[in-house]
Amino acid sequence: MKHLYIIRHGETAFNKSKKMQGRGIDASLNEKGRKQAESVVAFFEGKSVSKIVTSSLKRAKESVVPLCKSFNLDAEGYTELDEMDFGTLEGKRFDDVKSDLISLHQNWSSGELEMAPDNGENPIQVYKRASSKIEEILELSKEEHIVFMLHGRLIRILLSEWLGLGLKNMHQIEHQNGAINYLTWDAQKFEAVELNIINHLDE
């Protein structure tokens, strides 16, 4: 049995200013994001962590620095675990691309999951690249308690599919910067133990 902690990275300036931040934006944490990263350490007091995995993006890597220090571990980074590529929407304010976002969300919610932003990825592509990498890591790891520091849209995609909601219902997955999702994996299936844990965040 493997124990997974799927965590959303800390806040960046793009999060705060409500701008699209996908695979094409490699932003660092802001002050609030660094505090959120420190707060994650408090959650793991008295718990085991034997491996720490991140995407290749700075905001995920920076979010595990305090945790790596606490457990004396080095993080492993993988491009397969990067956020969805939002293509031509990258870096734009939500309000400025509202119609595009509404259209995408309506398509995805109705099951048209092959739809993607211009020059970007669709949910199926993101799920395949990320889930296969995570299952590979789990299969090859002797470690039993593994932290994955990931991204908001990616977490919605993974959890909705792993937990049987289906990708079209990904928006039912709640998340915020620094939130923790605790799951188990028995080599056959993922099960949720507790989702969207935020009591460690002093907001």
mmCIF file of C-alpha atoms in Angstrom:
data_model
loop_
_atom_site.group_PDB
_atom_site.id
_atom_site.type_symbol
_atom_site.label_atom_id
_atom_site.label_comp_id
_atom_site.label_asym_id
_atom_site.label_seq_id
_atom_site.Cartn_x
_atom_site.Cartn_y
_atom_site.Cartn_z
ATOM 1 C CA MET A 1 0.000 0.000 0.000
ATOM 2 C CA LYS A 2 1.321 3.407 -0.990
ATOM 3 C CA HIS A 3 0.271 6.633 0.714
ATOM 4 C CA LEU A 4 0.135 9.695 -1.546
ATOM 5 C CA TYR A 5 -0.105 13.323 -0.559
ATOM 6 C CA ILE A 6 -1.138 15.341 -3.613
ATOM 7 C CA ILE A 7 -0.509 19.023 -2.844
ATOM 8 C CA ARG A 8 -1.145 22.173 -4.821
ATOM 9 C CA HIS A 9 1.857 24.525 -4.964
ATOM 10 C CA GLY A 10 1.930 27.828 -3.085
ATOM 11 C CA GLU A 11 0.626 31.097 -4.458
ATOM 12 C CA THR A 12 2.404 33.055 -7.205
ATOM 13 C CA ALA A 13 1.853 36.563 -8.537
ATOM 14 C CA PHE A 14 -0.120 34.998 -11.401
ATOM 15 C CA ASN A 15 -2.484 33.300 -8.942
ATOM 16 C CA LYS A 16 -2.953 36.525 -7.006
ATOM 17 C CA SER A 17 -3.648 38.617 -10.104
ATOM 18 C CA LYS A 18 -5.954 35.939 -11.558
ATOM 19 C CA LYS A 19 -3.926 35.238 -14.665
ATOM 20 C CA MET A 20 -3.761 31.987 -16.605
ATOM 21 C CA GLN A 21 -0.762 30.012 -15.393
ATOM 22 C CA GLY A 22 -0.099 26.736 -17.136
ATOM 23 C CA ARG A 23 2.886 24.807 -18.353
ATOM 24 C CA GLY A 24 4.099 27.824 -20.322
ATOM 25 C CA ILE A 25 4.450 30.082 -17.265
ATOM 26 C CA ASP A 26 7.359 29.333 -14.930
ATOM 27 C CA ALA A 27 6.657 31.711 -12.060
ATOM 28 C CA SER A 28 8.198 31.705 -8.592
ATOM 29 C CA LEU A 29 6.238 31.788 -5.346
ATOM 30 C CA ASN A 30 5.269 35.127 -3.863
ATOM 31 C CA GLU A 31 5.513 35.887 -0.135
ATOM 32 C CA LYS A 32 2.163 34.285 0.629
ATOM 33 C CA GLY A 33 3.174 31.220 -1.392
ATOM 34 C CA ARG A 34 6.373 30.828 0.607
ATOM 35 C CA LYS A 35 4.362 30.990 3.840
ATOM 36 C CA GLN A 36 2.004 28.332 2.484
ATOM 37 C CA ALA A 37 5.009 26.132 1.700
ATOM 38 C CA GLU A 38 6.183 26.509 5.299
ATOM 39 C CA SER A 39 2.687 25.695 6.561
ATOM 40 C CA VAL A 40 2.724 22.376 4.715
ATOM 41 C CA VAL A 41 5.593 21.266 6.965
ATOM 42 C CA ALA A 42 3.355 21.676 10.017
ATOM 43 C CA PHE A 43 0.824 19.245 8.536
ATOM 44 C CA PHE A 44 3.477 16.531 8.308
ATOM 45 C CA GLU A 45 4.689 16.797 11.911
ATOM 46 C CA GLY A 46 4.541 13.268 13.314
ATOM 47 C CA LYS A 47 3.917 11.764 9.861
ATOM 48 C CA SER A 48 6.212 9.828 7.549
ATOM 49 C CA VAL A 49 7.491 11.204 4.244
ATOM 50 C CA SER A 50 9.939 9.012 2.341
ATOM 51 C CA LYS A 51 9.915 10.565 -1.151
ATOM 52 C CA ILE A 52 9.110 14.021 -2.540
ATOM 53 C CA VAL A 53 8.150 14.485 -6.197
ATOM 54 C CA THR A 54 7.397 17.696 -8.110
ATOM 55 C CA SER A 55 6.781 18.940 -11.615
ATOM 56 C CA SER A 56 9.649 20.654 -13.430
ATOM 57 C CA LEU A 57 8.195 24.119 -12.766
ATOM 58 C CA LYS A 58 9.669 26.571 -10.239
ATOM 59 C CA ARG A 59 6.473 27.110 -8.275
ATOM 60 C CA ALA A 60 6.270 23.391 -7.473
ATOM 61 C CA LYS A 61 9.986 23.005 -6.770
ATOM 62 C CA GLU A 62 10.041 26.038 -4.473
ATOM 63 C CA SER A 63 6.970 24.773 -2.617
ATOM 64 C CA VAL A 64 8.791 21.648 -1.391
ATOM 65 C CA VAL A 65 11.978 23.361 -0.186
ATOM 66 C CA PRO A 66 10.844 23.579 3.474
ATOM 67 C CA LEU A 67 9.538 19.996 3.389
ATOM 68 C CA CYS A 68 12.771 18.692 1.857
ATOM 69 C CA LYS A 69 14.744 20.393 4.624
ATOM 70 C CA SER A 70 12.441 18.992 7.298
ATOM 71 C CA PHE A 71 12.811 15.394 6.113
ATOM 72 C CA ASN A 72 16.344 15.706 4.714
ATOM 73 C CA LEU A 73 15.218 14.594 1.256
ATOM 74 C CA ASP A 74 15.957 15.745 -2.282
ATOM 75 C CA ALA A 75 12.967 16.273 -4.559
ATOM 76 C CA GLU A 76 12.594 14.521 -7.907
ATOM 77 C CA GLY A 77 11.199 16.692 -10.725
ATOM 78 C CA TYR A 78 9.392 15.461 -13.846
ATOM 79 C CA THR A 79 8.115 17.384 -16.875
ATOM 80 C CA GLU A 80 5.260 14.879 -17.193
ATOM 81 C CA LEU A 81 3.826 16.367 -13.995
ATOM 82 C CA ASP A 82 3.750 19.957 -15.266
ATOM 83 C CA GLU A 83 0.488 21.898 -15.327
ATOM 84 C CA MET A 84 -1.799 21.745 -18.359
ATOM 85 C CA ASP A 85 -0.529 23.765 -21.322
ATOM 86 C CA PHE A 86 -3.087 26.535 -21.832
ATOM 87 C CA GLY A 87 -1.597 27.540 -25.184
ATOM 88 C CA THR A 88 -2.551 31.027 -26.343
ATOM 89 C CA LEU A 89 -4.365 31.687 -23.039
ATOM 90 C CA GLU A 90 -1.141 31.554 -21.005
ATOM 91 C CA GLY A 91 -0.456 34.696 -18.986
ATOM 92 C CA LYS A 92 -3.788 36.355 -19.790
ATOM 93 C CA ARG A 93 -6.173 37.681 -17.156
ATOM 94 C CA PHE A 94 -9.188 35.457 -16.484
ATOM 95 C CA ASP A 95 -11.521 38.369 -17.183
ATOM 96 C CA ASP A 96 -9.926 38.981 -20.588
ATOM 97 C CA VAL A 97 -10.460 35.398 -21.769
ATOM 98 C CA LYS A 98 -13.704 34.728 -19.917
ATOM 99 C CA SER A 99 -15.637 33.661 -23.016
ATOM 100 C CA ASP A 100 -12.870 31.226 -24.010
ATOM 101 C CA LEU A 101 -12.819 29.713 -20.522
ATOM 102 C CA ILE A 102 -16.596 29.376 -20.360
ATOM 103 C CA SER A 103 -16.594 27.646 -23.741
ATOM 104 C CA LEU A 104 -13.839 25.238 -22.702
ATOM 105 C CA HIS A 105 -15.492 24.398 -19.388
ATOM 106 C CA GLN A 106 -18.850 23.822 -21.068
ATOM 107 C CA ASN A 107 -17.255 21.507 -23.617
ATOM 108 C CA TRP A 108 -15.378 19.552 -20.968
ATOM 109 C CA SER A 109 -18.419 19.299 -18.680
ATOM 110 C CA SER A 110 -20.485 17.915 -21.553
ATOM 111 C CA GLY A 111 -17.860 15.252 -22.223
ATOM 112 C CA GLU A 112 -16.075 16.907 -25.145
ATOM 113 C CA LEU A 113 -12.705 16.291 -23.541
ATOM 114 C CA GLU A 114 -10.714 16.430 -26.764
ATOM 115 C CA MET A 115 -11.280 20.190 -26.862
ATOM 116 C CA ALA A 116 -8.172 22.230 -26.033
ATOM 117 C CA PRO A 117 -7.103 25.885 -25.945
ATOM 118 C CA ASP A 118 -5.380 26.980 -29.162
ATOM 119 C CA ASN A 119 -1.867 25.474 -29.168
ATOM 120 C CA GLY A 120 -2.583 23.878 -25.788
ATOM 121 C CA GLU A 121 -3.457 20.495 -24.284
ATOM 122 C CA ASN A 122 -6.778 18.818 -23.589
ATOM 123 C CA PRO A 123 -7.641 16.998 -20.327
ATOM 124 C CA ILE A 124 -7.147 13.546 -21.837
ATOM 125 C CA GLN A 125 -3.601 14.367 -22.926
ATOM 126 C CA VAL A 126 -2.759 15.810 -19.519
ATOM 127 C CA TYR A 127 -4.217 12.819 -17.686
ATOM 128 C CA LYS A 128 -2.328 10.297 -19.791
ATOM 129 C CA ARG A 129 1.086 11.924 -19.403
ATOM 130 C CA ALA A 130 0.768 12.627 -15.685
ATOM 131 C CA SER A 131 -1.079 9.556 -14.433
ATOM 132 C CA SER A 132 1.215 7.148 -16.269
ATOM 133 C CA LYS A 133 4.272 8.850 -14.738
ATOM 134 C CA ILE A 134 2.801 8.786 -11.231
ATOM 135 C CA GLU A 135 1.861 5.105 -11.513
ATOM 136 C CA GLU A 136 5.370 4.369 -12.791
ATOM 137 C CA ILE A 137 6.848 6.185 -9.781
ATOM 138 C CA LEU A 138 4.570 4.280 -7.397
ATOM 139 C CA GLU A 139 5.356 0.918 -8.980
ATOM 140 C CA LEU A 140 9.123 1.471 -8.871
ATOM 141 C CA SER A 141 9.282 3.075 -5.411
ATOM 142 C CA LYS A 142 10.143 1.127 -2.303
ATOM 143 C CA GLU A 143 9.084 4.204 -0.348
ATOM 144 C CA GLU A 144 5.526 4.059 0.980
ATOM 145 C CA HIS A 145 4.765 7.698 1.886
ATOM 146 C CA ILE A 146 5.173 9.969 -1.128
ATOM 147 C CA VAL A 147 4.473 13.681 -1.534
ATOM 148 C CA PHE A 148 3.576 15.005 -4.992
ATOM 149 C CA MET A 149 3.692 18.809 -5.298
ATOM 150 C CA LEU A 150 1.558 19.596 -8.337
ATOM 151 C CA HIS A 151 -0.792 22.105 -9.973
ATOM 152 C CA GLY A 152 -4.460 23.058 -9.710
ATOM 153 C CA ARG A 153 -5.867 21.954 -13.053
ATOM 154 C CA LEU A 154 -3.670 18.867 -13.076
ATOM 155 C CA ILE A 155 -4.913 17.855 -9.617
ATOM 156 C CA ARG A 156 -8.529 18.238 -10.721
ATOM 157 C CA ILE A 157 -7.848 16.076 -13.770
ATOM 158 C CA LEU A 158 -6.052 13.338 -11.832
ATOM 159 C CA LEU A 159 -8.405 13.106 -8.861
ATOM 160 C CA SER A 160 -11.595 13.204 -10.921
ATOM 161 C CA GLU A 161 -10.428 10.227 -12.969
ATOM 162 C CA TRP A 162 -8.752 8.276 -10.160
ATOM 163 C CA LEU A 163 -11.761 8.574 -7.858
ATOM 164 C CA GLY A 164 -14.366 7.635 -10.455
ATOM 165 C CA LEU A 165 -15.983 11.008 -11.071
ATOM 166 C CA GLY A 166 -14.741 11.132 -14.653
ATOM 167 C CA LEU A 167 -12.883 13.977 -16.321
ATOM 168 C CA LYS A 168 -16.069 15.796 -17.283
ATOM 169 C CA ASN A 169 -16.738 16.291 -13.556
ATOM 170 C CA MET A 170 -13.263 17.599 -12.724
ATOM 171 C CA HIS A 171 -14.724 20.884 -11.481
ATOM 172 C CA GLN A 172 -16.220 19.050 -8.500
ATOM 173 C CA ILE A 173 -12.690 18.729 -7.110
ATOM 174 C CA GLU A 174 -12.042 21.642 -4.766
ATOM 175 C CA HIS A 175 -8.554 23.000 -4.347
ATOM 176 C CA GLN A 176 -6.604 26.038 -3.289
ATOM 177 C CA ASN A 177 -2.933 26.896 -3.046
ATOM 178 C CA GLY A 178 -1.311 24.751 -0.373
ATOM 179 C CA ALA A 179 -4.252 22.337 -0.051
ATOM 180 C CA ILE A 180 -3.401 18.667 0.574
ATOM 181 C CA ASN A 181 -5.174 15.560 -0.737
ATOM 182 C CA TYR A 182 -4.403 12.265 1.005
ATOM 183 C CA LEU A 183 -4.941 9.081 -1.022
ATOM 184 C CA THR A 184 -3.856 5.448 -0.983
ATOM 185 C CA TRP A 185 -2.888 3.192 -3.901
ATOM 186 C CA ASP A 186 -2.848 -0.611 -3.767
ATOM 187 C CA ALA A 187 -1.463 -1.218 -7.289
ATOM 188 C CA GLN A 188 -5.033 -1.590 -8.548
ATOM 189 C CA LYS A 189 -6.844 1.586 -7.599
ATOM 190 C CA PHE A 190 -6.609 4.928 -5.850
ATOM 191 C CA GLU A 191 -8.804 5.691 -2.843
ATOM 192 C CA ALA A 192 -9.384 9.019 -1.124
ATOM 193 C CA VAL A 193 -8.650 9.199 2.587
ATOM 194 C CA GLU A 194 -9.165 12.960 2.944
ATOM 195 C CA LEU A 195 -9.420 15.656 0.284
ATOM 196 C CA ASN A 196 -8.736 19.400 0.214
ATOM 197 C CA ILE A 197 -7.097 19.544 3.643
ATOM 198 C CA ILE A 198 -6.537 23.206 4.472
ATOM 199 C CA ASN A 199 -6.495 23.418 8.283
ATOM 200 C CA HIS A 200 -2.695 23.863 8.233
ATOM 201 C CA LEU A 201 -3.075 27.096 6.253
ATOM 202 C CA ASP A 202 -3.465 30.188 8.421
ATOM 203 C CA GLU A 203 -5.485 32.283 5.992
#
